[in-house]
Coordinates of C-alpha atoms in Angstrom, one line a residue:
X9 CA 116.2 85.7 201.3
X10 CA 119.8 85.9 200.4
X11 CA 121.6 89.3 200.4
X12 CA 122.0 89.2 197.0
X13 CA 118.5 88.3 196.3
X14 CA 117.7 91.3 198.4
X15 CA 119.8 93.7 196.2
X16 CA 118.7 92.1 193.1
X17 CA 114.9 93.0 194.4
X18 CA 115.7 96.7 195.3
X19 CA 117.6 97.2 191.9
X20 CA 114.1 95.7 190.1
X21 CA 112.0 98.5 192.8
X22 CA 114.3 101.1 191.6
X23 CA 114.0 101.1 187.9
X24 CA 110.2 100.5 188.3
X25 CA 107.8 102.9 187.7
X26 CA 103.7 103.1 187.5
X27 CA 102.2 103.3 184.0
X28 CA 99.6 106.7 183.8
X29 CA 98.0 107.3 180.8
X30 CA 98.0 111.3 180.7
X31 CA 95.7 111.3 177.1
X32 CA 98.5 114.4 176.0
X33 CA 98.4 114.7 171.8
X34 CA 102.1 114.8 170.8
X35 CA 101.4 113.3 167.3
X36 CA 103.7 110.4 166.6
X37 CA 106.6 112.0 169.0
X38 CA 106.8 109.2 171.8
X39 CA 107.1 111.3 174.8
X40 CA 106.9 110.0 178.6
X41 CA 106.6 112.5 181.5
X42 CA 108.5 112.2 185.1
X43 CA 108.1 114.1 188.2
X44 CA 111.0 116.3 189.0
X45 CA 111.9 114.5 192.3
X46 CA 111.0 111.3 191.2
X47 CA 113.4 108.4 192.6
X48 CA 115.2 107.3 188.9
X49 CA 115.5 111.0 188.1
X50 CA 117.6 111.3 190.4
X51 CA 119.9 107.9 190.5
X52 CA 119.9 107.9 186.4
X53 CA 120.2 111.6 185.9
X54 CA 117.5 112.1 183.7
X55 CA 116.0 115.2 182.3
X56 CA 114.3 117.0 180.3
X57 CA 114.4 116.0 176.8
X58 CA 117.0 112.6 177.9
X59 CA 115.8 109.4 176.0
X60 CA 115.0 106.8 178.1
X61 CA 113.9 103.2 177.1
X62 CA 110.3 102.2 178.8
X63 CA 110.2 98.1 179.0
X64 CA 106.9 96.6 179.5
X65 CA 107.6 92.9 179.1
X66 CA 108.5 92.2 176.0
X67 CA 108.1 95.3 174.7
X68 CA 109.7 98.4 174.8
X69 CA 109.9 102.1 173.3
X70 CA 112.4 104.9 173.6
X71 CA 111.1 107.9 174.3
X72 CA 111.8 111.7 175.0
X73 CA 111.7 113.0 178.7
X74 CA 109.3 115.6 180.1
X75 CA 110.2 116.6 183.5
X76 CA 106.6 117.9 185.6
X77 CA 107.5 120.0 188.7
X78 CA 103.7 119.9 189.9
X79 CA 101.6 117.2 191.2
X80 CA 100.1 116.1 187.7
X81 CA 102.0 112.5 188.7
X82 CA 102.8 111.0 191.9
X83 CA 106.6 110.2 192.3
X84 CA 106.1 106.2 191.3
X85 CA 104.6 107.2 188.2
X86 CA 104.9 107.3 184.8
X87 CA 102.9 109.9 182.3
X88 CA 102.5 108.7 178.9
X89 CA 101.9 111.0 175.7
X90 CA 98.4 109.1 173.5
X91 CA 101.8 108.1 171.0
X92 CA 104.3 106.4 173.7
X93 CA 100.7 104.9 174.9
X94 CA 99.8 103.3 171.6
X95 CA 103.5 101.8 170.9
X96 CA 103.9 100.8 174.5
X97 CA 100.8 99.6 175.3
X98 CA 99.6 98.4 179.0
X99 CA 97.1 99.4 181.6
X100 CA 96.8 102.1 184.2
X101 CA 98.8 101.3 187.3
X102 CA 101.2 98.6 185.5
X103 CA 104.6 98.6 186.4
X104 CA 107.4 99.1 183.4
X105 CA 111.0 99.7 183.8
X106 CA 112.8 102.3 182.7
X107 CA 117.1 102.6 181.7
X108 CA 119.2 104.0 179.4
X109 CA 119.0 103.8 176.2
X110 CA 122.3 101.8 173.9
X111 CA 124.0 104.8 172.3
X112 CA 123.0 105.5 169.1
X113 CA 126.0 104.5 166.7
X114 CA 124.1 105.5 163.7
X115 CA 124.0 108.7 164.3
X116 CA 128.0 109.1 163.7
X117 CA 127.3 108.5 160.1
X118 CA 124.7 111.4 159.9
X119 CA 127.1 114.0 161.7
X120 CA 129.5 112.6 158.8
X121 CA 126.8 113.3 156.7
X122 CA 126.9 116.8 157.7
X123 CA 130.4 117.5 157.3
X124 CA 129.8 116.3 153.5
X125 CA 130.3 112.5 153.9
X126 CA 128.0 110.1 151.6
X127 CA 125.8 107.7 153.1
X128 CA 126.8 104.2 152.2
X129 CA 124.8 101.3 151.9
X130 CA 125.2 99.7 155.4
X131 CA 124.9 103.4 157.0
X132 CA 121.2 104.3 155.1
X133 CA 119.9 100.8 156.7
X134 CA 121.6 101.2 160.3
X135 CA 119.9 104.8 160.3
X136 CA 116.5 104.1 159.1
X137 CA 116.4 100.8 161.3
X138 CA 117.0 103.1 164.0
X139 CA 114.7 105.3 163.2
X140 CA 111.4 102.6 162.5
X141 CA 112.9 101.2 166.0
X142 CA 111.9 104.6 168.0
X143 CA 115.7 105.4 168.5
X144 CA 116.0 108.7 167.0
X145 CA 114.7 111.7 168.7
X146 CA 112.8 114.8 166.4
X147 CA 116.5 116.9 166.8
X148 CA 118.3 113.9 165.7
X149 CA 115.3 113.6 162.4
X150 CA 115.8 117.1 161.7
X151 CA 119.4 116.5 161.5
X152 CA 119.5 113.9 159.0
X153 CA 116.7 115.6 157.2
X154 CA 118.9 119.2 157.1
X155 CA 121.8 117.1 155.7
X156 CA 120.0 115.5 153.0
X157 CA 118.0 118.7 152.0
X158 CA 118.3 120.5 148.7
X159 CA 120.1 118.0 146.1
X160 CA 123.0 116.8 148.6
X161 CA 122.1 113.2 148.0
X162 CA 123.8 111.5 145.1
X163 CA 122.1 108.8 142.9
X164 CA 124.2 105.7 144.8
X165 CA 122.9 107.6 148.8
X166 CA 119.0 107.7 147.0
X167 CA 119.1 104.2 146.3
X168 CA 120.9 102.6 149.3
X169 CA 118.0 105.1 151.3
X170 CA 115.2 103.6 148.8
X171 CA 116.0 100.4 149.5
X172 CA 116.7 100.5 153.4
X173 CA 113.2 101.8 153.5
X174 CA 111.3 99.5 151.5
X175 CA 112.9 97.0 153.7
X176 CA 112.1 98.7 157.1
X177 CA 108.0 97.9 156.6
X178 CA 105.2 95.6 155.2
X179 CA 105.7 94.1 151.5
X180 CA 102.6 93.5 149.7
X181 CA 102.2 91.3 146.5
X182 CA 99.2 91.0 144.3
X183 CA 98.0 88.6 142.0
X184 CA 98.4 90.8 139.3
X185 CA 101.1 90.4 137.4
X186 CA 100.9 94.2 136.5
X187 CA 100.5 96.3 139.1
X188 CA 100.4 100.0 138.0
X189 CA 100.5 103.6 140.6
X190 CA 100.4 106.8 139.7
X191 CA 102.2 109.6 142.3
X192 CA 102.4 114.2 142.0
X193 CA 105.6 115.0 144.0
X194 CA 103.2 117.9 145.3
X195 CA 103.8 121.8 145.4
X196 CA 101.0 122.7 143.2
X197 CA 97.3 123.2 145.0
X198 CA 94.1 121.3 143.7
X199 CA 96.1 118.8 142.1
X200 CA 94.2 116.1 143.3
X201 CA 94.0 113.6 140.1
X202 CA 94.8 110.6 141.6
X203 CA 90.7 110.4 142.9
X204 CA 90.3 110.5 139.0
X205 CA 93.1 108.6 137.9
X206 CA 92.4 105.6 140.4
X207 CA 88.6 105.0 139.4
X208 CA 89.9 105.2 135.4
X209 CA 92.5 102.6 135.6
X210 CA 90.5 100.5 138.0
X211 CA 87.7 100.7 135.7
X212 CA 89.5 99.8 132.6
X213 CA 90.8 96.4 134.3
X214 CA 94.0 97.6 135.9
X215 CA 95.1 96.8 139.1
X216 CA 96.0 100.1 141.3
X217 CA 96.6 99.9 145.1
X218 CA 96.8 103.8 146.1
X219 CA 98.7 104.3 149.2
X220 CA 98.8 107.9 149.6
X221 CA 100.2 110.4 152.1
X222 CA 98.7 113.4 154.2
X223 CA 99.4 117.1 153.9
X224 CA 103.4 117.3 154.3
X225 CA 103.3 121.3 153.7
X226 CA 100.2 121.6 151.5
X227 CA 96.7 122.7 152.6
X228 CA 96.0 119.0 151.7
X229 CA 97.1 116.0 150.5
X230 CA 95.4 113.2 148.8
X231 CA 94.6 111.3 151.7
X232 CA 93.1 114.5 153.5
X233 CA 90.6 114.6 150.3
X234 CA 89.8 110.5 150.2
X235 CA 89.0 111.1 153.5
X236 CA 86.3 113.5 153.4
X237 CA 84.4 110.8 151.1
X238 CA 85.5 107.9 152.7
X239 CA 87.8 106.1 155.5
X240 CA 91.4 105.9 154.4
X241 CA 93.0 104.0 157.8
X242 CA 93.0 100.7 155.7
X243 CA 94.5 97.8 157.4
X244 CA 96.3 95.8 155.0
X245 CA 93.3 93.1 155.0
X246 CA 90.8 95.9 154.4
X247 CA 93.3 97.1 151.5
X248 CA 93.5 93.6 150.4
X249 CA 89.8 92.5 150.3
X250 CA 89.0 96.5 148.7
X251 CA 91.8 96.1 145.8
X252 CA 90.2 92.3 145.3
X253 CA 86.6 93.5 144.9
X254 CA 87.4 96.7 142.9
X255 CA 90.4 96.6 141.6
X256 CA 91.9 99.6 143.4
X257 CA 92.0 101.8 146.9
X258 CA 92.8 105.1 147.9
X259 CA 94.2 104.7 151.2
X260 CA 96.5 106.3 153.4
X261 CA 99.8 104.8 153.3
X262 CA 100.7 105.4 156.7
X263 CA 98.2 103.0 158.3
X264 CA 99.5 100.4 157.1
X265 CA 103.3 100.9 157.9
X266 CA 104.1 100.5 154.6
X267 CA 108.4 102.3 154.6
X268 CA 107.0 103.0 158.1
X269 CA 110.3 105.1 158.1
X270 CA 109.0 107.8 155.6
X271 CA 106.0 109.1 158.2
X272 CA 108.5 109.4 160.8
X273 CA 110.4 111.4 158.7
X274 CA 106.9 113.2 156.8
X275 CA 106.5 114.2 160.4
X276 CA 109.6 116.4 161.0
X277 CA 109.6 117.4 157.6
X278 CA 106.2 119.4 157.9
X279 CA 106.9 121.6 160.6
X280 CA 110.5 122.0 159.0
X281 CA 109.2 122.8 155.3
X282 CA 112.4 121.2 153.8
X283 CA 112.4 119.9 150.6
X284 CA 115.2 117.1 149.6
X285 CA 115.4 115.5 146.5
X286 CA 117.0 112.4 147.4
X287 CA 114.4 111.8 150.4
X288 CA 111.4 112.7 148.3
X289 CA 112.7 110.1 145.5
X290 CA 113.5 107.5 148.3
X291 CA 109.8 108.7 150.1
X292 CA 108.1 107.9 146.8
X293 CA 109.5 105.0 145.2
X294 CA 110.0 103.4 148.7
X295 CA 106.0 103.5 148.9
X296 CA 105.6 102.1 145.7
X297 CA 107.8 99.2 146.2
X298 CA 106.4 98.2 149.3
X299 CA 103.0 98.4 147.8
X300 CA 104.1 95.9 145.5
X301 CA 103.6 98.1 142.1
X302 CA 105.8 97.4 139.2
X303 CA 104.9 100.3 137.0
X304 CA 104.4 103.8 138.4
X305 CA 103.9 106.9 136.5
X306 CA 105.1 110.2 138.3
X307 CA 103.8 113.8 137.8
X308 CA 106.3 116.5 138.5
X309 CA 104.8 119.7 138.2
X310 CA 107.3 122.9 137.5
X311 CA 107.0 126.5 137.5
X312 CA 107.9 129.7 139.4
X313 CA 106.3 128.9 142.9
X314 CA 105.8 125.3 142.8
X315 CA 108.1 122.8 144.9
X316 CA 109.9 122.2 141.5
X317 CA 111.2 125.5 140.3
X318 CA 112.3 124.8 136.6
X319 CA 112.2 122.6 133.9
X320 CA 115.6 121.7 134.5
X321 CA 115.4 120.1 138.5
X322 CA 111.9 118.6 137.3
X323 CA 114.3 116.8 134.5
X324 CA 117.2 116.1 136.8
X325 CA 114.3 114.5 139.5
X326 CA 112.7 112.9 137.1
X327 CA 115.6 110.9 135.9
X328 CA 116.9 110.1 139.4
X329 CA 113.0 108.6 140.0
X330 CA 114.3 106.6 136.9
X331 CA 117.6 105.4 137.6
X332 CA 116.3 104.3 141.1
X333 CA 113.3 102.7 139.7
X334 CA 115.7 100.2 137.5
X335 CA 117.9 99.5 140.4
X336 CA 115.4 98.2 142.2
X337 CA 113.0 96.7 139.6
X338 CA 110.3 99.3 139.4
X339 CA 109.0 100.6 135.9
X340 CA 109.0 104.2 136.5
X341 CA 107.7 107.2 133.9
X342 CA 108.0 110.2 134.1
X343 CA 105.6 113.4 133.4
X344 CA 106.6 117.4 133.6
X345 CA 103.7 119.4 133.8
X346 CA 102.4 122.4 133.9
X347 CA 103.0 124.3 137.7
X348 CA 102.6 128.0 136.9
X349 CA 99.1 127.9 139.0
X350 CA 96.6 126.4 141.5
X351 CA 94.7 122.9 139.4
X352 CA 90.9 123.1 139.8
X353 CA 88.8 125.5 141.9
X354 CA 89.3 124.3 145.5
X355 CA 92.1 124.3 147.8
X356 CA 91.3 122.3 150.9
X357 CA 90.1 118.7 151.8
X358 CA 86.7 119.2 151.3
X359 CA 86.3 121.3 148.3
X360 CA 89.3 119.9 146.4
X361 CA 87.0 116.4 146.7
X362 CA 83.6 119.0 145.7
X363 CA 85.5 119.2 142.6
X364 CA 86.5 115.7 141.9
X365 CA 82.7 114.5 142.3
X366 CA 81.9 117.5 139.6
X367 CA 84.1 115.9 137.2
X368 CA 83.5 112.5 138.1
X369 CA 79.7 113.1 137.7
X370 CA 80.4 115.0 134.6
X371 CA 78.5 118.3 135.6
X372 CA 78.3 121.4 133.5
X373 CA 81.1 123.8 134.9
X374 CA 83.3 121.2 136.2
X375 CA 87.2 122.4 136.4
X376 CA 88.4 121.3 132.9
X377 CA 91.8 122.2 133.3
X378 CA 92.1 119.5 136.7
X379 CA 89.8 117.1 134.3
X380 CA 92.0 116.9 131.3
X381 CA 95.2 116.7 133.6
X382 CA 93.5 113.7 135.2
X383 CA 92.7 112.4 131.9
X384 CA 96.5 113.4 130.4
X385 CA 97.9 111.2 133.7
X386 CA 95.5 108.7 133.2
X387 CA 96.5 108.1 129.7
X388 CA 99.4 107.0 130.9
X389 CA 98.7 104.5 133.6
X390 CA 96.3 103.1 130.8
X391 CA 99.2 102.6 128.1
X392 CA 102.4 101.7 130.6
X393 CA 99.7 99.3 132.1
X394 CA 99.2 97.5 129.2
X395 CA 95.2 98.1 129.2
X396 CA 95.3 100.5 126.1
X397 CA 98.2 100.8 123.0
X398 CA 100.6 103.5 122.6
X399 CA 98.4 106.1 121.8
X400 CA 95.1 105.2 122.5
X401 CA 95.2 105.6 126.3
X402 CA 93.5 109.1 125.7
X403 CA 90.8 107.8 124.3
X404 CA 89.8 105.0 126.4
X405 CA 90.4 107.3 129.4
X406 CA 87.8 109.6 128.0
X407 CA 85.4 107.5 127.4
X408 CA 85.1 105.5 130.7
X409 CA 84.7 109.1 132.0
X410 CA 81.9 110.1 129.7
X411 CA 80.5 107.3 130.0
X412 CA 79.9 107.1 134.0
X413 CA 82.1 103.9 134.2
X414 CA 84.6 105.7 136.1
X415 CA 81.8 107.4 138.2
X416 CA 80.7 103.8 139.3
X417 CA 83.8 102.3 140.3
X418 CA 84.7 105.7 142.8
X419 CA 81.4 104.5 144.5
X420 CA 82.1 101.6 144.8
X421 CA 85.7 101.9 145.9
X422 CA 84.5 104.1 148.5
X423 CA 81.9 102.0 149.6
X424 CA 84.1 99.2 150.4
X425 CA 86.8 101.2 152.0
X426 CA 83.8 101.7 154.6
X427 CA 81.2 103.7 153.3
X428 CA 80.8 106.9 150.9
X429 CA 80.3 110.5 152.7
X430 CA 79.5 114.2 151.9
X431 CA 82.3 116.5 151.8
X432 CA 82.1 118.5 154.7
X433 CA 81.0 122.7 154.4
X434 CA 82.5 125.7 155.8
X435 CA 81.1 127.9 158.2
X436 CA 82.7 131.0 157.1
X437 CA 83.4 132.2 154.2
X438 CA 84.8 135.7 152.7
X439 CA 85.4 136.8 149.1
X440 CA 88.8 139.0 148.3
X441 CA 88.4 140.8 145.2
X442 CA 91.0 142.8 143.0
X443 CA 92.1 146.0 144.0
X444 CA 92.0 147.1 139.9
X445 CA 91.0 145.4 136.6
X446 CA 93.6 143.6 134.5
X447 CA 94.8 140.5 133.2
X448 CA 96.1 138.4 135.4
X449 CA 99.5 137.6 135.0
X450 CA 100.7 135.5 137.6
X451 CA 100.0 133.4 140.8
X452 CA 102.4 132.7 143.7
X453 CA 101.6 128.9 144.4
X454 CA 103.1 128.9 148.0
X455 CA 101.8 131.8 149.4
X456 CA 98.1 130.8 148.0
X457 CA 98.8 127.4 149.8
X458 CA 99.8 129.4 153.0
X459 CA 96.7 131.4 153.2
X460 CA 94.6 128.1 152.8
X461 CA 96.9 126.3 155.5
X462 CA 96.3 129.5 157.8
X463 CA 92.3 129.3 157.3
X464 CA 92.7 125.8 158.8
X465 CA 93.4 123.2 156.3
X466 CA 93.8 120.7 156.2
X467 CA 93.2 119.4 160.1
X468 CA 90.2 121.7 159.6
X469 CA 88.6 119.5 156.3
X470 CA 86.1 122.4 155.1
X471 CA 88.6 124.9 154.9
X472 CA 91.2 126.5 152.4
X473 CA 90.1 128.6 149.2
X474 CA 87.8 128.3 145.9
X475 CA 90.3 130.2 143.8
X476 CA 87.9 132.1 140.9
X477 CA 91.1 133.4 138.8
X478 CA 93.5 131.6 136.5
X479 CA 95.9 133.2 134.4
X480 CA 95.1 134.9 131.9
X481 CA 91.2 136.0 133.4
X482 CA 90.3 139.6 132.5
X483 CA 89.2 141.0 135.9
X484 CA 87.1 144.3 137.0
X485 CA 87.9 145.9 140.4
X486 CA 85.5 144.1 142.8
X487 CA 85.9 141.3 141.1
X488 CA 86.4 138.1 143.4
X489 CA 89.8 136.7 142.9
X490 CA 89.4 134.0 145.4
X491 CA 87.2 133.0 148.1
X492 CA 88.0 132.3 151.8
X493 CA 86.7 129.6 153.6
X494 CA 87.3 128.5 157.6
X495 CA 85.3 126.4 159.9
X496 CA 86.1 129.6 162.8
X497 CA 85.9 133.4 162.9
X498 CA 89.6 133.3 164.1
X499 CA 90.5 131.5 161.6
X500 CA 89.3 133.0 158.4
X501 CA 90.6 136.7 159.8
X502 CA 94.0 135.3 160.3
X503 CA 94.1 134.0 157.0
X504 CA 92.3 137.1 155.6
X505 CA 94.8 139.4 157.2
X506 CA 97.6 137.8 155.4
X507 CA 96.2 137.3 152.0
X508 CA 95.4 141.3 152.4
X509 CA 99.1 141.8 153.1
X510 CA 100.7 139.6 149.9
X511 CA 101.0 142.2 147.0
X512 CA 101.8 139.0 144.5
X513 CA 99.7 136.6 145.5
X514 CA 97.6 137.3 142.3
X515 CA 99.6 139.7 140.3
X516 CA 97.0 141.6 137.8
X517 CA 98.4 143.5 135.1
X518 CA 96.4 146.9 134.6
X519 CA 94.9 147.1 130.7

């Protein structure tokens, strides 16, 4: 062997490291995990939190340093998080290569972005290719996420991001030449009428491929609830050969990396709470373009502790959902309703779905005020669809409702999604009743949500709150207000201890 061959075989040894799946959860973060006197920590300089490109083959992932200082991993090795594992691939003992990763260039137009810049058209799709490739760290996604929060995207930023999404994933097109979708922008607990809407439209002849998302800072989101009745992690052959036979799916959007760049940035959004208008039009109608809808209805709920505060920023969303939606050849309509309250009794996986089977089955003492909202929403779908006139979508929606027609096709929607089960119970439970009688007067949204998110939803399905008080209830001291409800003792007390400490969380005006 030449000299050169023999330098050319060390520099191979040198970059080379074992694969060692460690089974750590990280969520979606792609995290790999070094031992502090390992070789290439030394040569390359790595450290914690460096990003450093992990080649197996033809494959490869950039992923965020650990450093481990005890003897978790031998020096040749290489820990993988259960995330880096999944996108990497490989077997135990394989060797992979590790280097530098390019710089990322993109990132220069976020930093711009900071210092009050606008996104251009090329700079949206270098950025989210980046980020579907793995480049971006979480700091680098809470970055561009902090610069496009509150309303500092303008329309021409929304719909160069919009459209560099839809590109960055799957595409799916349908037979139909009509494909309708109906989407909440969120904020408002138990507003779960897309497992109403769904069955209605499918029932009535409309095709309507629900991709849906999970809890982002809810106690649930609609996925959470589909998935206490039935699978949601649809593969788009599943989704295909479900929408075929019924009609429509509820599935969770992210399996089936449809704008695969929204759930990387859903996933630093939740622990950051930020809301951003641009991103949550671009989040929405990126979805629905992928999907392969061409007329979407969209439900913006305002009021004092919702995620929309006023009638005015649900008017000025709503008509940047529209102006996006005709840029990029989507129907979209828009609805402002009511959010001055929780929808429906439950808040919570479990029992928001307890109360969709109550309406869907039509039982005595179902929650009428999530029932006609369903029915209001559903209207819509109906008439934009085509499947009733102007004006009669009401009616028809009503009647396939009565009639157990939407009833059917839920069953049979979940059944071919996998199978339909039983909403899961809570273990614990405890009731917190008013302090005084009065009227009730008003109801902080977010802080309701909190004390649901703090009893365990939604990672804990059976958990969250059956709320027992709308506005306007005349209550007696003692009365129950709202009831607990936690799958641990730890939980529920946490949550009980802060619901005990909110003075407004259900303001009652004495008589």
């Amino acid at each position: 062997m030449s000299t050169g061959d023999a330098g050319a075989s060390r520099a191979v040894a040198a970059d080379s490291l074992r694969l060692r799946r460690l089974g750590i959860d990280t969520y979606q973060e792609l995290v790999v995990y070094l031992r502090s006197n390992c070789q290439i920590i030394k040569s390359e300089g790595f450290e914690a939190k460096s990003r450093v490109e992990v080649r197996r083959g033809a494959t490869h992932i950039v992923a965020t340093v650990n450093v481990v200082h005890f003897s978790l991993l031998a020096d040749d090795e290489i820990g993988l998080s259960e995330a880096a594992w999944r996108a990497l691939g490989g077997i135990d003992g394989e060797l992979v290569q590790l280097a530098h990763p390019e710089p990322l260039k993109s990132f220069s137009a976020v930093r711009a972005k900071i210092y009050g810049r606008p996104l251009g058209t090329d700079a949206a799709g270098a950025i989210v290719h980046d980020i579907v490739a793995g480049r971006y760290a979480d700091i680098e996604l809470a970055a561009l996420i902090t610069a496009c929060s509150g309303n500092r995207m303008d329309p021409a930023e929304t719909i160069a991001m919009t459209s560099a999404m839809v590109q960055s994933g799957a595409h799916l097109r349908w037979d139909s030449r009509v494909v309708v979708d109906k989407h909440c922008v969120g904020g408002l607990p138990g507003n779960r009428t897309t497992l109403l809407v769904v069955p209605i439209a499918a029932a009535c002849g409309l095709t309507i491929p629900k991709t849906s998302s999970r809890a982002i800072t809810s106690p649930a989101g609609t996925a959470d609830t589909m998935e206490t009745l039935a699978p949601v992690n649809l593969d788009l052959a599943t989704m295909r050969r479900v929408v075929g036979r019924e009609g429509g799916c509820i599935a969770w959007g992210g399996a089936i990396s449809l704008s695969p760049a929204d759930d990387l940035l859903i996933r630093v959004e939740r622990p950051l709470s930020l809301d951003s208008d641009g991103l949550l039009v671009a989040s929405v109608l990126s979805k629905k373009i992928a999907a392969g809808s061409t007329h979407v209805l969209i439900d913006i709920p305002f009021g004092r502790s919702a995620k929309v505060r006023s009638a005015e920023a649900a008017r000025a969303i709503g008509e940047r959902m529209r102006l996006v939606g005709d840029a990029l050849g989507i129907a979209v309509q828009v609805v402002l309703t009511d959010g001055s309250q929780p929808v429906g009794c439950g808040i919570g996986p479990a029992l928001e779905a307890w109360d969709v089977l109550r309406i869907l089955k039509n039982e005595a003492g179902a929650p009428d005020d999530l029932r006609q909202r369903a029915l209001t929403l559903a209207a819509g779908v109906l008439e934009m669809g085509g499947a009733a006139p102007a004006g009669e979508g009401m009616a028809m929606a009503r009647e396939v409702l009565e009639n157990g027609a939407a009833w059917t096709k839920f069953q049979g929607i979940c059944d071919a999604q996998g199978g339909m089960r039983t909403p899961p119970r809570a273990r614990f439970t405890h009731v917190v009743e008013a302090l005084h009688s009065g009227t009730v007067v008003a109801i902080d949204n977010r802080r309701l949500a909190l004390a649901a998110k703090l009893a365990g939803a939604p990672k804990a399905a059976a958990a969250g709150i059956a709320f027992h008080a709308p506005l306007g209830s005349v209550v007696g001291a003692g009365q129950a207000l709202f009831t607990l409800h936690a799958e641990s003792s730890g939980e529920l007390a946490y949550a009980l201890a802060y619901a005990r400490a909110q003075d407004n969380l259900v303001s009652i005006q004495e008589m």
